[in-house]
Each structure stands twice: as C-alpha cells, then as structure tokens.
Amino acid sequence: MMKTKSFYSFPEVVAHLKTGEPTLYHSSQTSTVIPFEKLEGVLKSNTVMGNLSTIKGSLEMLENGNLKVTGFVTWKEAKEFCLSKGREIMTSPTEELAGVLAGIATSCTGERSFGFKNLRSQIVELTYI
C-alpha cells in the first residue's frame, strides 16, 4: 500500500527529497493524464504520494505587472486575483481547480495558448527545489 505524505512548507519538501524515497508529487489531482485511481497497481509499493496542495499559497502583483505565485494556488484564485488588479492571465487549463505551479511542471496550456503562447513561454523567473 502506498503512503501519502502532506507537506506544509518548502523545508519539509527539501527534507523529504533528501531521504531519497520514491515520491510522486501532486497537488489538486485534477490531471487527466495521471490515472490517480490506478496508481497503486502501477507504482512500486514503497512510493510516497507527496501532497503539495497543503503548502499555503500566496499571490503578489509585482510593480512591473508580473504575477508572483508561491505555494499552492488554483488557477481560479490566480484569475480572480489578477482581474482584481486589472490584469488577465493569458493561458490556463480547462480545470480551474488545478494548481498553477503544477501547470508549469506539466506544461499545461489550455485553449488560450493558441493566441498567447503556452504557459512556460510566459514565465519570467522560476525558483524550484
């Protein structure tokens, strides 16, 4: 049986990475690509399901108009935040409850990417573990 571990801070994730335990990191589990309901039969039994959606998220509009996302933030939250600042997100997946940072990891694009390019091409700076 696979273990599930929820992370509440970036230092917790770093400490877990250092253990070397095989881990599938996820956030909202809204992906249509990863068959979450079938993973136990596919992954090794010692694989940890690492839940990143428990890391408190934050949004900040920088002076230059760029959006800064930290932790778990849904696309819905990011869109609403940007609209409140007179800005708009130019790409997003169909599922608004998906995590923004997970979208970067999986290269989600959404239908608007045809006019505004994919998500990764819109990133100005990225810090990762």
mmCIF file with all atom_site columns, N, CA, C and O in Angstrom, residues 77-126:
data_model
loop_
_atom_site.group_PDB
_atom_site.id
_atom_site.type_symbol
_atom_site.label_atom_id
_atom_site.label_alt_id
_atom_site.label_comp_id
_atom_site.label_asym_id
_atom_site.label_entity_id
_atom_site.label_seq_id
_atom_site.pdbx_PDB_ins_code
_atom_site.Cartn_x
_atom_site.Cartn_y
_atom_site.Cartn_z
_atom_site.occupancy
_atom_site.B_iso_or_equiv
_atom_site.pdbx_formal_charge
_atom_site.auth_seq_id
_atom_site.auth_comp_id
_atom_site.auth_asym_id
_atom_site.auth_atom_id
_atom_site.pdbx_PDB_model_num
ATOM 1   N N  . GLU A 1 77  ? -8.178  31.017 -8.319  1.00 0.00 ? 77  GLU A N  1
ATOM 2   C CA . GLU A 1 77  ? -7.702  32.060 -7.406  1.00 0.00 ? 77  GLU A CA 1
ATOM 3   C C  . GLU A 1 77  ? -6.799  33.053 -8.131  1.00 0.00 ? 77  GLU A C  1
ATOM 4   O O  . GLU A 1 77  ? -6.904  34.274 -7.929  1.00 0.00 ? 77  GLU A O  1
ATOM 5   N N  . ALA A 1 78  ? -5.915  32.558 -8.971  1.00 0.00 ? 78  ALA A N  1
ATOM 6   C CA . ALA A 1 78  ? -4.987  33.431 -9.697  1.00 0.00 ? 78  ALA A CA 1
ATOM 7   C C  . ALA A 1 78  ? -5.737  34.336 -10.669 1.00 0.00 ? 78  ALA A C  1
ATOM 8   O O  . ALA A 1 78  ? -5.447  35.534 -10.764 1.00 0.00 ? 78  ALA A O  1
ATOM 9   N N  . LYS A 1 79  ? -6.720  33.784 -11.370 1.00 0.00 ? 79  LYS A N  1
ATOM 10  C CA . LYS A 1 79  ? -7.511  34.596 -12.315 1.00 0.00 ? 79  LYS A CA 1
ATOM 11  C C  . LYS A 1 79  ? -8.258  35.702 -11.582 1.00 0.00 ? 79  LYS A C  1
ATOM 12  O O  . LYS A 1 79  ? -8.255  36.858 -12.019 1.00 0.00 ? 79  LYS A O  1
ATOM 13  N N  . GLU A 1 80  ? -8.911  35.341 -10.472 1.00 0.00 ? 80  GLU A N  1
ATOM 14  C CA . GLU A 1 80  ? -9.672  36.336 -9.703  1.00 0.00 ? 80  GLU A CA 1
ATOM 15  C C  . GLU A 1 80  ? -8.753  37.419 -9.148  1.00 0.00 ? 80  GLU A C  1
ATOM 16  O O  . GLU A 1 80  ? -9.092  38.609 -9.173  1.00 0.00 ? 80  GLU A O  1
ATOM 17  N N  . PHE A 1 81  ? -7.588  37.035 -8.653  1.00 0.00 ? 81  PHE A N  1
ATOM 18  C CA . PHE A 1 81  ? -6.623  37.995 -8.124  1.00 0.00 ? 81  PHE A CA 1
ATOM 19  C C  . PHE A 1 81  ? -6.180  38.951 -9.234  1.00 0.00 ? 81  PHE A C  1
ATOM 20  O O  . PHE A 1 81  ? -6.166  40.175 -9.049  1.00 0.00 ? 81  PHE A O  1
ATOM 21  N N  . CYS A 1 82  ? -5.823  38.405 -10.391 1.00 0.00 ? 82  CYS A N  1
ATOM 22  C CA . CYS A 1 82  ? -5.365  39.244 -11.500 1.00 0.00 ? 82  CYS A CA 1
ATOM 23  C C  . CYS A 1 82  ? -6.455  40.201 -11.964 1.00 0.00 ? 82  CYS A C  1
ATOM 24  O O  . CYS A 1 82  ? -6.183  41.381 -12.205 1.00 0.00 ? 82  CYS A O  1
ATOM 25  N N  . LEU A 1 83  ? -7.682  39.703 -12.090 1.00 0.00 ? 83  LEU A N  1
ATOM 26  C CA . LEU A 1 83  ? -8.787  40.576 -12.510 1.00 0.00 ? 83  LEU A CA 1
ATOM 27  C C  . LEU A 1 83  ? -9.002  41.708 -11.508 1.00 0.00 ? 83  LEU A C  1
ATOM 28  O O  . LEU A 1 83  ? -9.298  42.834 -11.903 1.00 0.00 ? 83  LEU A O  1
ATOM 29  N N  . SER A 1 84  ? -8.804  41.444 -10.218 1.00 0.00 ? 84  SER A N  1
ATOM 30  C CA . SER A 1 84  ? -8.962  42.488 -9.196  1.00 0.00 ? 84  SER A CA 1
ATOM 31  C C  . SER A 1 84  ? -7.876  43.558 -9.321  1.00 0.00 ? 84  SER A C  1
ATOM 32  O O  . SER A 1 84  ? -8.020  44.654 -8.794  1.00 0.00 ? 84  SER A O  1
ATOM 33  N N  . LYS A 1 85  ? -6.791  43.238 -10.022 1.00 0.00 ? 85  LYS A N  1
ATOM 34  C CA . LYS A 1 85  ? -5.686  44.181 -10.230 1.00 0.00 ? 85  LYS A CA 1
ATOM 35  C C  . LYS A 1 85  ? -5.695  44.745 -11.650 1.00 0.00 ? 85  LYS A C  1
ATOM 36  O O  . LYS A 1 85  ? -4.736  45.383 -12.083 1.00 0.00 ? 85  LYS A O  1
ATOM 37  N N  . GLY A 1 86  ? -6.782  44.474 -12.398 1.00 0.00 ? 86  GLY A N  1
ATOM 38  C CA . GLY A 1 86  ? -6.883  44.980 -13.768 1.00 0.00 ? 86  GLY A CA 1
ATOM 39  C C  . GLY A 1 86  ? -6.008  44.224 -14.761 1.00 0.00 ? 86  GLY A C  1
ATOM 40  O O  . GLY A 1 86  ? -5.676  44.755 -15.814 1.00 0.00 ? 86  GLY A O  1
ATOM 41  N N  . ARG A 1 87  ? -5.637  43.013 -14.422 1.00 0.00 ? 87  ARG A N  1
ATOM 42  C CA . ARG A 1 87  ? -4.791  42.178 -15.288 1.00 0.00 ? 87  ARG A CA 1
ATOM 43  C C  . ARG A 1 87  ? -5.551  40.911 -15.642 1.00 0.00 ? 87  ARG A C  1
ATOM 44  O O  . ARG A 1 87  ? -6.578  40.595 -15.055 1.00 0.00 ? 87  ARG A O  1
ATOM 45  N N  . GLU A 1 88  ? -5.007  40.167 -16.597 1.00 0.00 ? 88  GLU A N  1
ATOM 46  C CA . GLU A 1 88  ? -5.634  38.929 -17.008 1.00 0.00 ? 88  GLU A CA 1
ATOM 47  C C  . GLU A 1 88  ? -4.569  37.869 -17.241 1.00 0.00 ? 88  GLU A C  1
ATOM 48  O O  . GLU A 1 88  ? -3.485  38.176 -17.732 1.00 0.00 ? 88  GLU A O  1
ATOM 49  N N  . ILE A 1 89  ? -4.867  36.631 -16.882 1.00 0.00 ? 89  ILE A N  1
ATOM 50  C CA . ILE A 1 89  ? -3.951  35.521 -17.165 1.00 0.00 ? 89  ILE A CA 1
ATOM 51  C C  . ILE A 1 89  ? -4.208  35.077 -18.592 1.00 0.00 ? 89  ILE A C  1
ATOM 52  O O  . ILE A 1 89  ? -5.350  34.854 -18.984 1.00 0.00 ? 89  ILE A O  1
ATOM 53  N N  . MET A 1 90  ? -3.144  34.950 -19.348 1.00 0.00 ? 90  MET A N  1
ATOM 54  C CA . MET A 1 90  ? -3.294  34.708 -20.775 1.00 0.00 ? 90  MET A CA 1
ATOM 55  C C  . MET A 1 90  ? -3.312  33.235 -21.178 1.00 0.00 ? 90  MET A C  1
ATOM 56  O O  . MET A 1 90  ? -3.408  32.922 -22.351 1.00 0.00 ? 90  MET A O  1
ATOM 57  N N  . THR A 1 91  ? -3.218  32.338 -20.235 1.00 0.00 ? 91  THR A N  1
ATOM 58  C CA . THR A 1 91  ? -3.366  30.910 -20.525 1.00 0.00 ? 91  THR A CA 1
ATOM 59  C C  . THR A 1 91  ? -3.764  30.205 -19.246 1.00 0.00 ? 91  THR A C  1
ATOM 60  O O  . THR A 1 91  ? -3.496  30.699 -18.154 1.00 0.00 ? 91  THR A O  1
ATOM 61  N N  . SER A 1 92  ? -4.457  29.108 -19.373 1.00 0.00 ? 92  SER A N  1
ATOM 62  C CA . SER A 1 92  ? -4.830  28.312 -18.198 1.00 0.00 ? 92  SER A CA 1
ATOM 63  C C  . SER A 1 92  ? -5.457  27.011 -18.668 1.00 0.00 ? 92  SER A C  1
ATOM 64  O O  . SER A 1 92  ? -5.991  26.943 -19.771 1.00 0.00 ? 92  SER A O  1
ATOM 65  N N  . PRO A 1 93  ? -5.417  26.005 -17.809 1.00 0.00 ? 93  PRO A N  1
ATOM 66  C CA . PRO A 1 93  ? -6.040  24.741 -18.192 1.00 0.00 ? 93  PRO A CA 1
ATOM 67  C C  . PRO A 1 93  ? -7.558  24.839 -18.088 1.00 0.00 ? 93  PRO A C  1
ATOM 68  O O  . PRO A 1 93  ? -8.087  25.810 -17.536 1.00 0.00 ? 93  PRO A O  1
ATOM 69  N N  . THR A 1 94  ? -8.238  23.849 -18.582 1.00 0.00 ? 94  THR A N  1
ATOM 70  C CA . THR A 1 94  ? -9.696  23.811 -18.500 1.00 0.00 ? 94  THR A CA 1
ATOM 71  C C  . THR A 1 94  ? -10.152 23.715 -17.054 1.00 0.00 ? 94  THR A C  1
ATOM 72  O O  . THR A 1 94  ? -11.125 24.351 -16.661 1.00 0.00 ? 94  THR A O  1
ATOM 73  N N  . GLU A 1 95  ? -9.436  22.934 -16.250 1.00 0.00 ? 95  GLU A N  1
ATOM 74  C CA . GLU A 1 95  ? -9.803  22.728 -14.841 1.00 0.00 ? 95  GLU A CA 1
ATOM 75  C C  . GLU A 1 95  ? -9.242  23.855 -13.980 1.00 0.00 ? 95  GLU A C  1
ATOM 76  O O  . GLU A 1 95  ? -8.040  23.903 -13.708 1.00 0.00 ? 95  GLU A O  1
ATOM 77  N N  . GLU A 1 96  ? -10.105 24.760 -13.545 1.00 0.00 ? 96  GLU A N  1
ATOM 78  C CA . GLU A 1 96  ? -9.665  25.919 -12.760 1.00 0.00 ? 96  GLU A CA 1
ATOM 79  C C  . GLU A 1 96  ? -9.237  25.579 -11.344 1.00 0.00 ? 96  GLU A C  1
ATOM 80  O O  . GLU A 1 96  ? -8.633  26.393 -10.672 1.00 0.00 ? 96  GLU A O  1
ATOM 81  N N  . LEU A 1 97  ? -9.533  24.364 -10.860 1.00 0.00 ? 97  LEU A N  1
ATOM 82  C CA . LEU A 1 97  ? -9.124  23.990 -9.511  1.00 0.00 ? 97  LEU A CA 1
ATOM 83  C C  . LEU A 1 97  ? -7.742  23.352 -9.499  1.00 0.00 ? 97  LEU A C  1
ATOM 84  O O  . LEU A 1 97  ? -7.228  22.986 -8.450  1.00 0.00 ? 97  LEU A O  1
ATOM 85  N N  . ALA A 1 98  ? -7.135  23.232 -10.665 1.00 0.00 ? 98  ALA A N  1
ATOM 86  C CA . ALA A 1 98  ? -5.762  22.728 -10.756 1.00 0.00 ? 98  ALA A CA 1
ATOM 87  C C  . ALA A 1 98  ? -4.816  23.784 -10.197 1.00 0.00 ? 98  ALA A C  1
ATOM 88  O O  . ALA A 1 98  ? -5.120  24.982 -10.175 1.00 0.00 ? 98  ALA A O  1
ATOM 89  N N  . GLY A 1 99  ? -3.651  23.337 -9.745  1.00 0.00 ? 99  GLY A N  1
ATOM 90  C CA . GLY A 1 99  ? -2.659  24.252 -9.197  1.00 0.00 ? 99  GLY A CA 1
ATOM 91  C C  . GLY A 1 99  ? -1.845  24.929 -10.285 1.00 0.00 ? 99  GLY A C  1
ATOM 92  O O  . GLY A 1 99  ? -1.468  24.295 -11.276 1.00 0.00 ? 99  GLY A O  1
ATOM 93  N N  . VAL A 1 100 ? -1.572  26.202 -10.111 1.00 0.00 ? 100 VAL A N  1
ATOM 94  C CA . VAL A 1 100 ? -0.786  26.964 -11.083 1.00 0.00 ? 100 VAL A CA 1
ATOM 95  C C  . VAL A 1 100 ? 0.617   26.379 -11.233 1.00 0.00 ? 100 VAL A C  1
ATOM 96  O O  . VAL A 1 100 ? 1.091   26.150 -12.338 1.00 0.00 ? 100 VAL A O  1
ATOM 97  N N  . LEU A 1 101 ? 1.287   26.114 -10.116 1.00 0.00 ? 101 LEU A N  1
ATOM 98  C CA . LEU A 1 101 ? 2.660   25.609 -10.195 1.00 0.00 ? 101 LEU A CA 1
ATOM 99  C C  . LEU A 1 101 ? 2.706   24.205 -10.783 1.00 0.00 ? 101 LEU A C  1
ATOM 100 O O  . LEU A 1 101 ? 3.651   23.861 -11.502 1.00 0.00 ? 101 LEU A O  1
ATOM 101 N N  . ALA A 1 102 ? 1.685   23.396 -10.532 1.00 0.00 ? 102 ALA A N  1
ATOM 102 C CA . ALA A 1 102 ? 1.610   22.075 -11.161 1.00 0.00 ? 102 ALA A CA 1
ATOM 103 C C  . ALA A 1 102 ? 1.450   22.233 -12.674 1.00 0.00 ? 102 ALA A C  1
ATOM 104 O O  . ALA A 1 102 ? 1.970   21.437 -13.442 1.00 0.00 ? 102 ALA A O  1
ATOM 105 N N  . GLY A 1 103 ? 0.752   23.270 -13.080 1.00 0.00 ? 103 GLY A N  1
ATOM 106 C CA . GLY A 1 103 ? 0.587   23.546 -14.501 1.00 0.00 ? 103 GLY A CA 1
ATOM 107 C C  . GLY A 1 103 ? 1.906   23.846 -15.180 1.00 0.00 ? 103 GLY A C  1
ATOM 108 O O  . GLY A 1 103 ? 2.135   23.472 -16.332 1.00 0.00 ? 103 GLY A O  1
ATOM 109 N N  . ILE A 1 104 ? 2.791   24.507 -14.463 1.00 0.00 ? 104 ILE A N  1
ATOM 110 C CA . ILE A 1 104 ? 4.119   24.779 -15.009 1.00 0.00 ? 104 ILE A CA 1
ATOM 111 C C  . ILE A 1 104 ? 4.896   23.475 -15.125 1.00 0.00 ? 104 ILE A C  1
ATOM 112 O O  . ILE A 1 104 ? 5.521   23.199 -16.148 1.00 0.00 ? 104 ILE A O  1
ATOM 113 N N  . ALA A 1 105 ? 4.801   22.641 -14.109 1.00 0.00 ? 105 ALA A N  1
ATOM 114 C CA . ALA A 1 105 ? 5.519   21.369 -14.109 1.00 0.00 ? 105 ALA A CA 1
ATOM 115 C C  . ALA A 1 105 ? 5.052   20.463 -15.239 1.00 0.00 ? 105 ALA A C  1
ATOM 116 O O  . ALA A 1 105 ? 5.848   19.764 -15.857 1.00 0.00 ? 105 ALA A O  1
ATOM 117 N N  . THR A 1 106 ? 3.756   20.481 -15.530 1.00 0.00 ? 106 THR A N  1
ATOM 118 C CA . THR A 1 106 ? 3.211   19.592 -16.558 1.00 0.00 ? 106 THR A CA 1
ATOM 119 C C  . THR A 1 106 ? 3.042   20.275 -17.909 1.00 0.00 ? 106 THR A C  1
ATOM 120 O O  . THR A 1 106 ? 2.592   19.662 -18.856 1.00 0.00 ? 106 THR A O  1
ATOM 121 N N  . SER A 1 107 ? 3.390   21.556 -17.974 1.00 0.00 ? 107 SER A N  1
ATOM 122 C CA . SER A 1 107 ? 3.281   22.352 -19.196 1.00 0.00 ? 107 SER A CA 1
ATOM 123 C C  . SER A 1 107 ? 1.847   22.451 -19.713 1.00 0.00 ? 107 SER A C  1
ATOM 124 O O  . SER A 1 107 ? 1.591   22.340 -20.902 1.00 0.00 ? 107 SER A O  1
ATOM 125 N N  . CYS A 1 108 ? 0.912   22.671 -18.787 1.00 0.00 ? 108 CYS A N  1
ATOM 126 C CA . CYS A 1 108 ? -0.473  22.861 -19.223 1.00 0.00 ? 108 CYS A CA 1
ATOM 127 C C  . CYS A 1 108 ? -0.529  24.116 -20.088 1.00 0.00 ? 108 CYS A C  1
ATOM 128 O O  . CYS A 1 108 ? 0.284   25.027 -19.942 1.00 0.00 ? 108 CYS A O  1
ATOM 129 N N  . THR A 1 109 ? -1.443  24.142 -20.978 1.00 0.00 ? 109 THR A N  1
ATOM 130 C CA . THR A 1 109 ? -1.527  25.299 -21.856 1.00 0.00 ? 109 THR A CA 1
ATOM 131 C C  . THR A 1 109 ? -2.942  25.851 -21.922 1.00 0.00 ? 109 THR A C  1
ATOM 132 O O  . THR A 1 109 ? -3.153  27.025 -21.758 1.00 0.00 ? 109 THR A O  1
ATOM 133 N N  . GLY A 1 110 ? -3.913  25.021 -22.166 1.00 0.00 ? 110 GLY A N  1
ATOM 134 C CA . GLY A 1 110 ? -5.282  25.499 -22.273 1.00 0.00 ? 110 GLY A CA 1
ATOM 135 C C  . GLY A 1 110 ? -5.534  26.118 -23.636 1.00 0.00 ? 110 GLY A C  1
ATOM 136 O O  . GLY A 1 110 ? -4.623  26.390 -24.411 1.00 0.00 ? 110 GLY A O  1
ATOM 137 N N  . GLU A 1 111 ? -6.790  26.333 -23.905 1.00 0.00 ? 111 GLU A N  1
ATOM 138 C CA . GLU A 1 111 ? -7.182  26.801 -25.239 1.00 0.00 ? 111 GLU A CA 1
ATOM 139 C C  . GLU A 1 111 ? -6.668  28.201 -25.581 1.00 0.00 ? 111 GLU A C  1
ATOM 140 O O  . GLU A 1 111 ? -6.438  28.518 -26.733 1.00 0.00 ? 111 GLU A O  1
ATOM 141 N N  . ARG A 1 112 ? -6.438  29.046 -24.585 1.00 0.00 ? 112 ARG A N  1
ATOM 142 C CA . ARG A 1 112 ? -5.982  30.404 -24.865 1.00 0.00 ? 112 ARG A CA 1
ATOM 143 C C  . ARG A 1 112 ? -4.533  30.442 -25.346 1.00 0.00 ? 112 ARG A C  1
ATOM 144 O O  . ARG A 1 112 ? -4.067  31.451 -25.853 1.00 0.00 ? 112 ARG A O  1
ATOM 145 N N  . SER A 1 113 ? -3.814  29.339 -25.186 1.00 0.00 ? 113 SER A N  1
ATOM 146 C CA . SER A 1 113 ? -2.409  29.318 -25.592 1.00 0.00 ? 113 SER A CA 1
ATOM 147 C C  . SER A 1 113 ? -2.248  29.479 -27.104 1.00 0.00 ? 113 SER A C  1
ATOM 148 O O  . SER A 1 113 ? -1.193  29.858 -27.580 1.00 0.00 ? 113 SER A O  1
ATOM 149 N N  . PHE A 1 114 ? -3.301  29.212 -27.856 1.00 0.00 ? 114 PHE A N  1
ATOM 150 C CA . PHE A 1 114 ? -3.208  29.375 -29.311 1.00 0.00 ? 114 PHE A CA 1
ATOM 151 C C  . PHE A 1 114 ? -2.990  30.839 -29.681 1.00 0.00 ? 114 PHE A C  1
ATOM 152 O O  . PHE A 1 114 ? -2.345  31.146 -30.669 1.00 0.00 ? 114 PHE A O  1
ATOM 153 N N  . GLY A 1 115 ? -3.495  31.743 -28.869 1.00 0.00 ? 115 GLY A N  1
ATOM 154 C CA . GLY A 1 115 ? -3.324  33.160 -29.154 1.00 0.00 ? 115 GLY A CA 1
ATOM 155 C C  . GLY A 1 115 ? -2.228  33.825 -28.354 1.00 0.00 ? 115 GLY A C  1
ATOM 156 O O  . GLY A 1 115 ? -1.692  34.864 -28.753 1.00 0.00 ? 115 GLY A O  1
ATOM 157 N N  . PHE A 1 116 ? -1.879  33.248 -27.204 1.00 0.00 ? 116 PHE A N  1
ATOM 158 C CA . PHE A 1 116 ? -0.956  33.918 -26.298 1.00 0.00 ? 116 PHE A CA 1
ATOM 159 C C  . PHE A 1 116 ? 0.267   33.097 -25.929 1.00 0.00 ? 116 PHE A C  1
ATOM 160 O O  . PHE A 1 116 ? 0.968   33.427 -24.994 1.00 0.00 ? 116 PHE A O  1
ATOM 161 N N  . LYS A 1 117 ? 0.525   32.017 -26.609 1.00 0.00 ? 117 LYS A N  1
ATOM 162 C CA . LYS A 1 117 ? 1.643   31.095 -26.355 1.00 0.00 ? 117 LYS A CA 1
ATOM 163 C C  . LYS A 1 117 ? 1.389   30.261 -25.101 1.00 0.00 ? 117 LYS A C  1
ATOM 164 O O  . LYS A 1 117 ? 0.518   30.564 -24.300 1.00 0.00 ? 117 LYS A O  1
ATOM 165 N N  . ASN A 1 118 ? 2.201   29.223 -24.953 1.00 0.00 ? 118 ASN A N  1
ATOM 166 C CA . ASN A 1 118 ? 1.998   28.324 -23.807 1.00 0.00 ? 118 ASN A CA 1
ATOM 167 C C  . ASN A 1 118 ? 2.499   28.955 -22.510 1.00 0.00 ? 118 ASN A C  1
ATOM 168 O O  . ASN A 1 118 ? 3.187   29.964 -22.505 1.00 0.00 ? 118 ASN A O  1
ATOM 169 N N  . LEU A 1 119 ? 2.137   28.317 -21.414 1.00 0.00 ? 119 LEU A N  1
ATOM 170 C CA . LEU A 1 119 ? 2.440   28.844 -20.084 1.00 0.00 ? 119 LEU A CA 1
ATOM 171 C C  . LEU A 1 119 ? 3.929   29.037 -19.847 1.00 0.00 ? 119 LEU A C  1
ATOM 172 O O  . LEU A 1 119 ? 4.367   30.075 -19.359 1.00 0.00 ? 119 LEU A O  1
ATOM 173 N N  . ARG A 1 120 ? 4.744   28.050 -20.186 1.00 0.00 ? 120 ARG A N  1
ATOM 174 C CA . ARG A 1 120 ? 6.177   28.150 -19.919 1.00 0.00 ? 120 ARG A CA 1
ATOM 175 C C  . ARG A 1 120 ? 6.821   29.324 -20.649 1.00 0.00 ? 120 ARG A C  1
ATOM 176 O O  . ARG A 1 120 ? 7.762   29.921 -20.139 1.00 0.00 ? 120 ARG A O  1
ATOM 177 N N  . SER A 1 121 ? 6.310   29.694 -21.796 1.00 0.00 ? 121 SER A N  1
ATOM 178 C CA . SER A 1 121 ? 6.896   30.824 -22.521 1.00 0.00 ? 121 SER A CA 1
ATOM 179 C C  . SER A 1 121 ? 6.555   32.159 -21.864 1.00 0.00 ? 121 SER A C  1
ATOM 180 O O  . SER A 1 121 ? 7.158   33.178 -22.182 1.00 0.00 ? 121 SER A O  1
ATOM 181 N N  . GLN A 1 122 ? 5.607   32.160 -20.933 1.00 0.00 ? 122 GLN A N  1
ATOM 182 C CA . GLN A 1 122 ? 5.210   33.396 -20.255 1.00 0.00 ? 122 GLN A CA 1
ATOM 183 C C  . GLN A 1 122 ? 5.922   33.581 -18.905 1.00 0.00 ? 122 GLN A C  1
ATOM 184 O O  . GLN A 1 122 ? 5.723   34.593 -18.250 1.00 0.00 ? 122 GLN A O  1
ATOM 185 N N  . ILE A 1 123 ? 6.741   32.623 -18.514 1.00 0.00 ? 123 ILE A N  1
ATOM 186 C CA . ILE A 1 123 ? 7.416   32.705 -17.221 1.00 0.00 ? 123 ILE A CA 1
ATOM 187 C C  . ILE A 1 123 ? 8.651   33.594 -17.337 1.00 0.00 ? 123 ILE A C  1
ATOM 188 O O  . ILE A 1 123 ? 9.491   33.410 -18.220 1.00 0.00 ? 123 ILE A O  1
ATOM 189 N N  . VAL A 1 124 ? 8.754   34.550 -16.429 1.00 0.00 ? 124 VAL A N  1
ATOM 190 C CA . VAL A 1 124 ? 9.903   35.459 -16.403 1.00 0.00 ? 124 VAL A CA 1
ATOM 191 C C  . VAL A 1 124 ? 11.005  34.901 -15.505 1.00 0.00 ? 124 VAL A C  1
ATOM 192 O O  . VAL A 1 124 ? 12.173  34.978 -15.822 1.00 0.00 ? 124 VAL A O  1
ATOM 193 N N  . GLU A 1 125 ? 10.620  34.314 -14.376 1.00 0.00 ? 125 GLU A N  1
ATOM 194 C CA . GLU A 1 125 ? 11.574  33.768 -13.419 1.00 0.00 ? 125 GLU A CA 1
ATOM 195 C C  . GLU A 1 125 ? 10.932  32.607 -12.682 1.00 0.00 ? 125 GLU A C  1
ATOM 196 O O  . GLU A 1 125 ? 9.744   32.624 -12.408 1.00 0.00 ? 125 GLU A O  1
ATOM 197 N N  . LEU A 1 126 ? 11.731  31.595 -12.382 1.00 0.00 ? 126 LEU A N  1
ATOM 198 C CA . LEU A 1 126 ? 11.216  30.413 -11.689 1.00 0.00 ? 126 LEU A CA 1
ATOM 199 C C  . LEU A 1 126 ? 12.247  29.909 -10.689 1.00 0.00 ? 126 LEU A C  1
ATOM 200 O O  . LEU A 1 126 ? 13.415  29.742 -11.040 1.00 0.00 ? 126 LEU A O  1
#
